[in-house]
Amino acid sequence: MDLYDITIIGAGPTGLFAAYYAGFRALRTKIIDSQSDLGGQVTALYPDKYIYDVAGFPKILGKDLIRNQIEQAMQYNPTVVLNERVEVLERLPDGHYRLVTHTGQEHFTRVVLIAAGIGAFTPKKYNRPELDRYEGRGLFFSVRNREDFRDRRVLVVGGGDSALDWALNLLPITRELTLIHRRDQFRAHEDSVRKLMSSEAKVKLFYELKALEGNDRVERAIIFNNRTKEEEVLEVDAVLAFLGLVSNLGPIREWGLQIEDDSIVVNTKMETNLPGVYAAGDITTYPGKLKLIATAYGEAATAVNNAYTYLNPGAKAFPGHSSAIMEKKEREAARAG
């Protein structure tokens, strides 16, 4: 049995930072993720979107943040397992855990850290065949490559953070950009709303998408005012519909964890109700919880350092200041050389 000290389920920003901290504390670490690439939701849904609330970066592209985090985590050589979805979590008689993925692969670990974001997620679609048939042919529910929309006439549908962030992100490179929202209240950050309303984007409130027209690709969008029922035809090359995400905890629900509103309940040490199982990031809940990357990083560090004391009773959870520790390691390496 190949036993790891800690196995991290999820390789998004939270899982990657947890892997760094686990390596920093000399824990033998494995990361398992169901996607084919590291980076979680950031890589899957918005690699070319700017993120503004990561400390130290006035703004940073999602893909650049992930690239930096991968470099940070991989310096300690964790074992990375991709394209594997963990379906079984079983505590063994010796207190260790056995994880089984959807392919039947077994993984053994002393502690587990669940950093699976919002679980399995997919963008919501219209579920209207006359609209969804244009998916990939001018209708998109997420953005993988910003350059796909250069010099295009783009219609953005939605009023949340993703819709406004992408509208502001794409505006400088598009030929024309229109955003429609079914209400006059947005669910996005206030700063994004202010920037959008003062930009050159055409913003149409109380409007919804009625139909799409075109031969092989989208050529026109028919929108309507949901108060007056007045219709308008827009000549467009692309429609970006940000309708939200459908999340599903899937097999995590069967692991015996305390769950509230699709989230895992944790305490201040990021401990779940199962001994030796921790959780961090968007998948967790506790009083005052904020689902932000900024808070997830602190949760990852808290989880790993408390897991260290679980594995090493009597040890301190506080890891020491990284700058002083790394300087000491460099001096010792220089003397040894």
GROMACS .gro file of C-alpha atoms in nm:
model
  337
    1MET     CA    1   0.000   0.000   0.000
    2ASP     CA    2   0.145   0.335  -0.110
    3LEU     CA    3   0.044   0.562   0.179
    4TYR     CA    4   0.051   0.943   0.151
    5ASP     CA    5   0.043   1.187   0.441
    6ILE     CA    6  -0.222   1.404   0.281
    7THR     CA    7  -0.437   1.370  -0.029
    8ILE     CA    8  -0.602   1.682  -0.166
    9ILE     CA    9  -0.923   1.637  -0.364
   10GLY     CA   10  -0.943   1.926  -0.609
   11ALA     CA   11  -0.671   2.111  -0.798
   12GLY     CA   12  -0.817   2.460  -0.822
   13PRO     CA   13  -0.659   2.764  -0.653
   14THR     CA   14  -0.746   2.630  -0.306
   15GLY     CA   15  -0.610   2.282  -0.371
   16LEU     CA   16  -0.292   2.413  -0.532
   17PHE     CA   17  -0.219   2.644  -0.240
   18ALA     CA   18  -0.289   2.360   0.000
   19ALA     CA   19  -0.038   2.147  -0.193
   20TYR     CA   20   0.221   2.421  -0.154
   21TYR     CA   21   0.165   2.442   0.220
   22ALA     CA   22   0.168   2.065   0.259
   23GLY     CA   23   0.502   2.051   0.078
   24PHE     CA   24   0.631   2.342   0.285
   25ARG     CA   25   0.560   2.133   0.594
   26ALA     CA   26   0.729   1.828   0.438
   27LEU     CA   27   0.414   1.621   0.403
   28ARG     CA   28   0.404   1.357   0.133
   29THR     CA   29   0.129   1.495  -0.085
   30LYS     CA   30  -0.104   1.376  -0.359
   31ILE     CA   31  -0.354   1.586  -0.558
   32ILE     CA   32  -0.650   1.424  -0.735
   33ASP     CA   33  -0.874   1.612  -0.978
   34SER     CA   34  -1.145   1.507  -1.222
   35GLN     CA   35  -1.036   1.755  -1.490
   36SER     CA   36  -0.757   1.707  -1.742
   37ASP     CA   37  -0.573   2.023  -1.632
   38LEU     CA   38  -0.479   2.182  -1.305
   39GLY     CA   39  -0.666   2.496  -1.211
   40GLY     CA   40  -1.024   2.390  -1.141
   41GLN     CA   41  -1.302   2.632  -1.228
   42VAL     CA   42  -1.053   2.906  -1.319
   43THR     CA   43  -0.895   2.694  -1.593
   44ALA     CA   44  -1.224   2.545  -1.708
   45LEU     CA   45  -1.437   2.859  -1.725
   46TYR     CA   46  -1.236   3.179  -1.727
   47PRO     CA   47  -0.863   3.142  -1.798
   48ASP     CA   48  -0.860   3.473  -1.988
   49LYS     CA   49  -1.065   3.668  -1.734
   50TYR     CA   50  -0.897   3.917  -1.503
   51ILE     CA   51  -0.920   3.854  -1.129
   52TYR     CA   52  -0.898   4.166  -0.916
   53ASP     CA   53  -0.919   4.051  -0.554
   54VAL     CA   54  -0.602   3.846  -0.512
   55ALA     CA   55  -0.364   4.015  -0.269
   56GLY     CA   56  -0.056   4.161  -0.436
   57PHE     CA   57  -0.206   4.174  -0.786
   58PRO     CA   58  -0.407   4.481  -0.895
   59LYS     CA   59  -0.533   4.243  -1.162
   60ILE     CA   60  -0.417   3.908  -1.297
   61LEU     CA   61  -0.548   3.678  -1.568
   62GLY     CA   62  -0.692   3.353  -1.438
   63LYS     CA   63  -0.445   3.146  -1.641
   64ASP     CA   64  -0.150   3.349  -1.509
   65LEU     CA   65  -0.265   3.304  -1.151
   66ILE     CA   66  -0.291   2.929  -1.203
   67ARG     CA   67   0.048   2.913  -1.376
   68ASN     CA   68   0.207   3.088  -1.077
   69GLN     CA   69   0.028   2.862  -0.833
   70ILE     CA   70   0.137   2.551  -1.018
   71GLU     CA   71   0.498   2.668  -1.004
   72GLN     CA   72   0.458   2.739  -0.633
   73ALA     CA   73   0.304   2.401  -0.553
   74MET     CA   74   0.520   2.184  -0.779
   75GLN     CA   75   0.848   2.289  -0.616
   76TYR     CA   76   0.771   2.019  -0.356
   77ASN     CA   77   0.692   1.753  -0.618
   78PRO     CA   78   0.346   1.639  -0.512
   79THR     CA   79   0.199   1.343  -0.696
   80VAL     CA   80  -0.066   1.469  -0.940
   81VAL     CA   81  -0.353   1.247  -1.056
   82LEU     CA   82  -0.581   1.400  -1.323
   83ASN     CA   83  -0.894   1.272  -1.498
   84GLU     CA   84  -0.990   1.082  -1.185
   85ARG     CA   85  -1.310   1.156  -0.991
   86VAL     CA   86  -1.308   1.035  -0.631
   87GLU     CA   87  -1.626   0.840  -0.562
   88VAL     CA   88  -1.551   0.646  -0.243
   89LEU     CA   89  -1.409   0.773   0.085
   90GLU     CA   90  -1.359   0.489   0.335
   91ARG     CA   91  -1.195   0.501   0.676
   92LEU     CA   92  -0.988   0.189   0.739
   93PRO     CA   93  -0.950   0.011   1.075
   94ASP     CA   94  -0.607   0.171   1.125
   95GLY     CA   95  -0.756   0.523   1.089
   96HIS     CA   96  -0.616   0.582   0.743
   97TYR     CA   97  -0.836   0.650   0.441
   98ARG     CA   98  -0.894   0.464   0.118
   99LEU     CA   99  -1.009   0.667  -0.180
  100VAL     CA  100  -1.151   0.500  -0.490
  101THR     CA  101  -1.196   0.690  -0.816
  102HIS     CA  102  -1.448   0.632  -1.095
  103THR     CA  103  -1.191   0.421  -1.283
  104GLY     CA  104  -1.141   0.188  -0.986
  105GLN     CA  105  -0.802   0.329  -0.888
  106GLU     CA  106  -0.729   0.313  -0.515
  107HIS     CA  107  -0.541   0.579  -0.318
  108PHE     CA  108  -0.438   0.552   0.046
  109THR     CA  109  -0.374   0.846   0.274
  110ARG     CA  110  -0.341   0.942   0.637
  111VAL     CA  111  -0.552   1.258   0.605
  112VAL     CA  112  -0.778   1.404   0.339
  113LEU     CA  113  -0.833   1.766   0.238
  114ILE     CA  114  -1.141   1.829   0.025
  115ALA     CA  115  -1.091   2.138  -0.193
  116ALA     CA  116  -1.340   2.052  -0.465
  117GLY     CA  117  -1.479   2.403  -0.516
  118ILE     CA  118  -1.851   2.387  -0.584
  119GLY     CA  119  -1.827   2.019  -0.671
  120ALA     CA  120  -1.890   1.905  -1.024
  121PHE     CA  121  -2.006   2.210  -1.217
  122THR     CA  122  -2.142   2.292  -1.560
  123PRO     CA  123  -2.267   2.622  -1.702
  124LYS     CA  124  -2.645   2.651  -1.715
  125LYS     CA  125  -2.797   2.641  -2.063
  126TYR     CA  126  -3.129   2.757  -2.199
  127ASN     CA  127  -3.263   2.404  -2.248
  128ARG     CA  128  -3.444   2.540  -2.551
  129PRO     CA  129  -3.346   2.342  -2.862
  130GLU     CA  130  -3.400   2.639  -3.093
  131LEU     CA  131  -3.133   2.828  -2.898
  132ASP     CA  132  -2.899   2.555  -2.777
  133ARG     CA  133  -2.852   2.424  -3.131
  134TYR     CA  134  -2.623   2.724  -3.189
  135GLU     CA  135  -2.390   2.623  -2.905
  136GLY     CA  136  -2.033   2.646  -3.033
  137ARG     CA  137  -2.160   2.817  -3.348
  138GLY     CA  138  -2.193   3.164  -3.205
  139LEU     CA  139  -2.362   3.080  -2.874
  140PHE     CA  140  -2.131   3.029  -2.577
  141PHE     CA  141  -2.190   2.969  -2.208
  142SER     CA  142  -1.827   3.028  -2.104
  143VAL     CA  143  -1.509   3.177  -2.250
  144ARG     CA  144  -1.195   2.974  -2.304
  145ASN     CA  145  -1.008   3.207  -2.540
  146ARG     CA  146  -1.054   3.582  -2.526
  147GLU     CA  147  -0.916   3.626  -2.877
  148ASP     CA  148  -1.210   3.435  -3.025
  149PHE     CA  149  -1.413   3.753  -2.986
  150ARG     CA  150  -1.174   4.007  -3.130
  151ASP     CA  151  -1.343   4.239  -3.383
  152ARG     CA  152  -1.676   4.062  -3.326
  153ARG     CA  153  -2.019   4.205  -3.253
  154VAL     CA  154  -2.090   4.047  -2.916
  155LEU     CA  155  -2.409   4.019  -2.713
  156VAL     CA  156  -2.363   3.940  -2.343
  157VAL     CA  157  -2.661   3.806  -2.149
  158GLY     CA  158  -2.664   3.824  -1.770
  159GLY     CA  159  -2.628   4.044  -1.465
  160GLY     CA  160  -2.383   3.858  -1.242
  161ASP     CA  161  -2.010   3.885  -1.194
  162SER     CA  162  -1.923   3.662  -1.490
  163ALA     CA  163  -2.139   3.863  -1.732
  164LEU     CA  164  -2.006   4.201  -1.623
  165ASP     CA  165  -1.644   4.088  -1.585
  166TRP     CA  166  -1.641   3.943  -1.936
  167ALA     CA  167  -1.823   4.242  -2.084
  168LEU     CA  168  -1.556   4.474  -1.942
  169ASN     CA  169  -1.277   4.234  -2.037
  170LEU     CA  170  -1.391   4.194  -2.399
  171LEU     CA  171  -1.505   4.550  -2.464
  172PRO     CA  172  -1.161   4.680  -2.573
  173ILE     CA  173  -1.119   4.414  -2.843
  174THR     CA  174  -1.473   4.376  -2.978
  175ARG     CA  175  -1.622   4.563  -3.270
  176GLU     CA  176  -1.936   4.625  -3.069
  177LEU     CA  177  -2.059   4.494  -2.736
  178THR     CA  178  -2.413   4.493  -2.599
  179LEU     CA  179  -2.521   4.361  -2.259
  180ILE     CA  180  -2.882   4.277  -2.178
  181HIS     CA  181  -3.020   4.199  -1.835
  182ARG     CA  182  -3.373   4.108  -1.738
  183ARG     CA  183  -3.380   4.346  -1.442
  184ASP     CA  184  -3.236   4.684  -1.342
  185GLN     CA  185  -3.051   4.535  -1.043
  186PHE     CA  186  -2.721   4.349  -1.086
  187ARG     CA  187  -2.575   4.066  -0.880
  188ALA     CA  188  -2.220   4.175  -0.965
  189HIS     CA  189  -1.977   4.378  -0.756
  190GLU     CA  190  -2.068   4.744  -0.732
  191ASP     CA  191  -1.737   4.852  -0.886
  192SER     CA  192  -1.803   4.637  -1.194
  193VAL     CA  193  -2.150   4.788  -1.232
  194ARG     CA  194  -2.009   5.141  -1.216
  195LYS     CA  195  -1.742   5.060  -1.474
  196LEU     CA  196  -1.992   4.899  -1.708
  197MET     CA  197  -2.244   5.183  -1.692
  198SER     CA  198  -1.973   5.441  -1.764
  199SER     CA  199  -1.819   5.239  -2.049
  200GLU     CA  200  -1.893   5.237  -2.421
  201ALA     CA  201  -2.087   4.912  -2.391
  202LYS     CA  202  -2.455   4.930  -2.485
  203VAL     CA  203  -2.650   4.826  -2.177
  204LYS     CA  204  -3.017   4.732  -2.215
  205LEU     CA  205  -3.209   4.671  -1.893
  206PHE     CA  206  -3.530   4.467  -1.873
  207TYR     CA  207  -3.432   4.286  -2.192
  208GLU     CA  208  -3.415   3.912  -2.254
  209LEU     CA  209  -3.311   3.688  -2.542
  210LYS     CA  210  -3.606   3.560  -2.745
  211ALA     CA  211  -3.448   3.392  -3.048
  212LEU     CA  212  -3.133   3.344  -3.253
  213GLU     CA  213  -3.115   3.341  -3.630
  214GLY     CA  214  -2.852   3.240  -3.882
  215ASN     CA  215  -2.748   2.967  -4.118
  216ASP     CA  216  -2.439   2.779  -3.998
  217ARG     CA  217  -2.369   3.034  -3.724
  218VAL     CA  218  -2.545   3.300  -3.522
  219GLU     CA  219  -2.607   3.610  -3.733
  220ARG     CA  220  -2.888   3.785  -3.546
  221ALA     CA  221  -3.034   3.793  -3.197
  222ILE     CA  222  -3.393   3.888  -3.128
  223ILE     CA  223  -3.430   4.047  -2.786
  224PHE     CA  224  -3.742   4.180  -2.615
  225ASN     CA  225  -3.831   4.420  -2.338
  226ASN     CA  226  -4.000   4.211  -2.070
  227ARG     CA  227  -4.216   4.505  -1.960
  228THR     CA  228  -4.335   4.646  -2.294
  229LYS     CA  229  -4.287   4.323  -2.499
  230GLU     CA  230  -4.120   4.538  -2.766
  231GLU     CA  231  -3.878   4.337  -2.980
  232GLU     CA  232  -3.546   4.440  -3.132
  233VAL     CA  233  -3.317   4.265  -3.381
  234LEU     CA  234  -2.941   4.286  -3.322
  235GLU     CA  235  -2.683   4.191  -3.581
  236VAL     CA  236  -2.432   3.984  -3.382
  237ASP     CA  237  -2.146   3.743  -3.436
  238ALA     CA  238  -2.145   3.589  -3.089
  239VAL     CA  239  -2.375   3.557  -2.790
  240LEU     CA  240  -2.228   3.496  -2.444
  241ALA     CA  241  -2.498   3.374  -2.206
  242PHE     CA  242  -2.392   3.370  -1.841
  243LEU     CA  243  -2.688   3.200  -1.679
  244GLY     CA  244  -2.506   3.064  -1.376
  245LEU     CA  245  -2.358   2.728  -1.285
  246VAL     CA  246  -2.518   2.398  -1.195
  247SER     CA  247  -2.319   2.240  -0.914
  248ASN     CA  248  -2.346   1.887  -0.786
  249LEU     CA  249  -2.160   1.740  -0.492
  250GLY     CA  250  -2.218   1.397  -0.645
  251PRO     CA  251  -2.067   1.111  -0.442
  252ILE     CA  252  -1.936   1.352  -0.176
  253ARG     CA  253  -2.287   1.343  -0.032
  254GLU     CA  254  -2.241   0.973   0.046
  255TRP     CA  255  -1.922   1.009   0.251
  256GLY     CA  256  -2.086   1.074   0.586
  257LEU     CA  257  -1.997   1.442   0.598
  258GLN     CA  258  -2.220   1.702   0.758
  259ILE     CA  259  -2.371   1.892   0.463
  260GLU     CA  260  -2.567   2.217   0.463
  261ASP     CA  261  -2.694   2.376   0.141
  262ASP     CA  262  -2.451   2.182  -0.082
  263SER     CA  263  -2.156   2.279   0.141
  264ILE     CA  264  -1.944   2.085   0.390
  265VAL     CA  265  -1.967   2.211   0.748
  266VAL     CA  266  -1.626   2.281   0.905
  267ASN     CA  267  -1.499   2.434   1.228
  268THR     CA  268  -1.231   2.699   1.275
  269LYS     CA  269  -0.958   2.442   1.210
  270MET     CA  270  -1.125   2.345   0.880
  271GLU     CA  271  -1.206   2.005   1.034
  272THR     CA  272  -1.513   1.822   0.913
  273ASN     CA  273  -1.714   1.587   1.133
  274LEU     CA  274  -1.492   1.298   1.014
  275PRO     CA  275  -1.156   1.256   1.193
  276GLY     CA  276  -0.862   1.337   0.969
  277VAL     CA  277  -1.081   1.488   0.697
  278TYR     CA  278  -1.052   1.860   0.632
  279ALA     CA  279  -1.213   2.091   0.377
  280ALA     CA  280  -1.135   2.436   0.241
  281GLY     CA  281  -1.258   2.679  -0.023
  282ASP     CA  282  -1.598   2.722  -0.183
  283ILE     CA  283  -1.714   2.375  -0.080
  284THR     CA  284  -1.715   2.470   0.290
  285THR     CA  285  -1.955   2.656   0.513
  286TYR     CA  286  -1.931   2.810   0.862
  287PRO     CA  287  -2.075   3.125   1.023
  288GLY     CA  288  -1.956   3.430   0.831
  289LYS     CA  289  -1.827   3.229   0.535
  290LEU     CA  290  -1.725   3.429   0.226
  291LYS     CA  291  -1.676   3.235  -0.097
  292LEU     CA  292  -1.372   3.422  -0.226
  293ILE     CA  293  -1.033   3.307  -0.354
  294ALA     CA  294  -0.879   3.541  -0.096
  295THR     CA  295  -1.043   3.362   0.197
  296ALA     CA  296  -0.991   3.018   0.042
  297TYR     CA  297  -0.613   3.064   0.055
  298GLY     CA  298  -0.630   3.124   0.431
  299GLU     CA  299  -0.858   2.824   0.474
  300ALA     CA  300  -0.614   2.603   0.280
  301ALA     CA  301  -0.325   2.711   0.502
  302THR     CA  302  -0.536   2.662   0.816
  303ALA     CA  303  -0.647   2.314   0.706
  304VAL     CA  304  -0.299   2.191   0.616
  305ASN     CA  305  -0.129   2.322   0.929
  306ASN     CA  306  -0.394   2.172   1.155
  307ALA     CA  307  -0.370   1.847   0.960
  308TYR     CA  308   0.002   1.854   1.035
  309THR     CA  309  -0.071   1.856   1.409
  310TYR     CA  310  -0.322   1.573   1.361
  311LEU     CA  311  -0.044   1.369   1.203
  312ASN     CA  312   0.220   1.487   1.449
  313PRO     CA  313   0.061   1.527   1.794
  314GLY     CA  314   0.253   1.782   1.999
  315ALA     CA  315   0.375   1.972   1.695
  316LYS     CA  316   0.282   2.336   1.647
  317ALA     CA  317   0.019   2.433   1.394
  318PHE     CA  318   0.200   2.761   1.327
  319PRO     CA  319   0.449   2.683   1.051
  320GLY     CA  320   0.680   2.977   1.112
  321HIS     CA  321   0.739   3.269   0.878
  322SER     CA  322   0.822   3.144   0.531
  323SER     CA  323   1.087   3.409   0.463
  324ALA     CA  324   1.291   3.319   0.771
  325ILE     CA  325   1.252   2.944   0.713
  326MET     CA  326   1.356   2.962   0.348
  327GLU     CA  327   1.655   3.182   0.431
  328LYS     CA  328   1.764   2.925   0.688
  329LYS     CA  329   1.725   2.642   0.436
  330GLU     CA  330   1.929   2.833   0.178
  331ARG     CA  331   2.209   2.894   0.428
  332GLU     CA  332   2.214   2.526   0.524
  333ALA     CA  333   2.220   2.425   0.157
  334ALA     CA  334   2.508   2.663   0.091
  335ARG     CA  335   2.711   2.522   0.380
  336ALA     CA  336   2.639   2.165   0.268
  337GLY     CA  337   2.753   2.252  -0.086
   0.00000   0.00000   0.00000
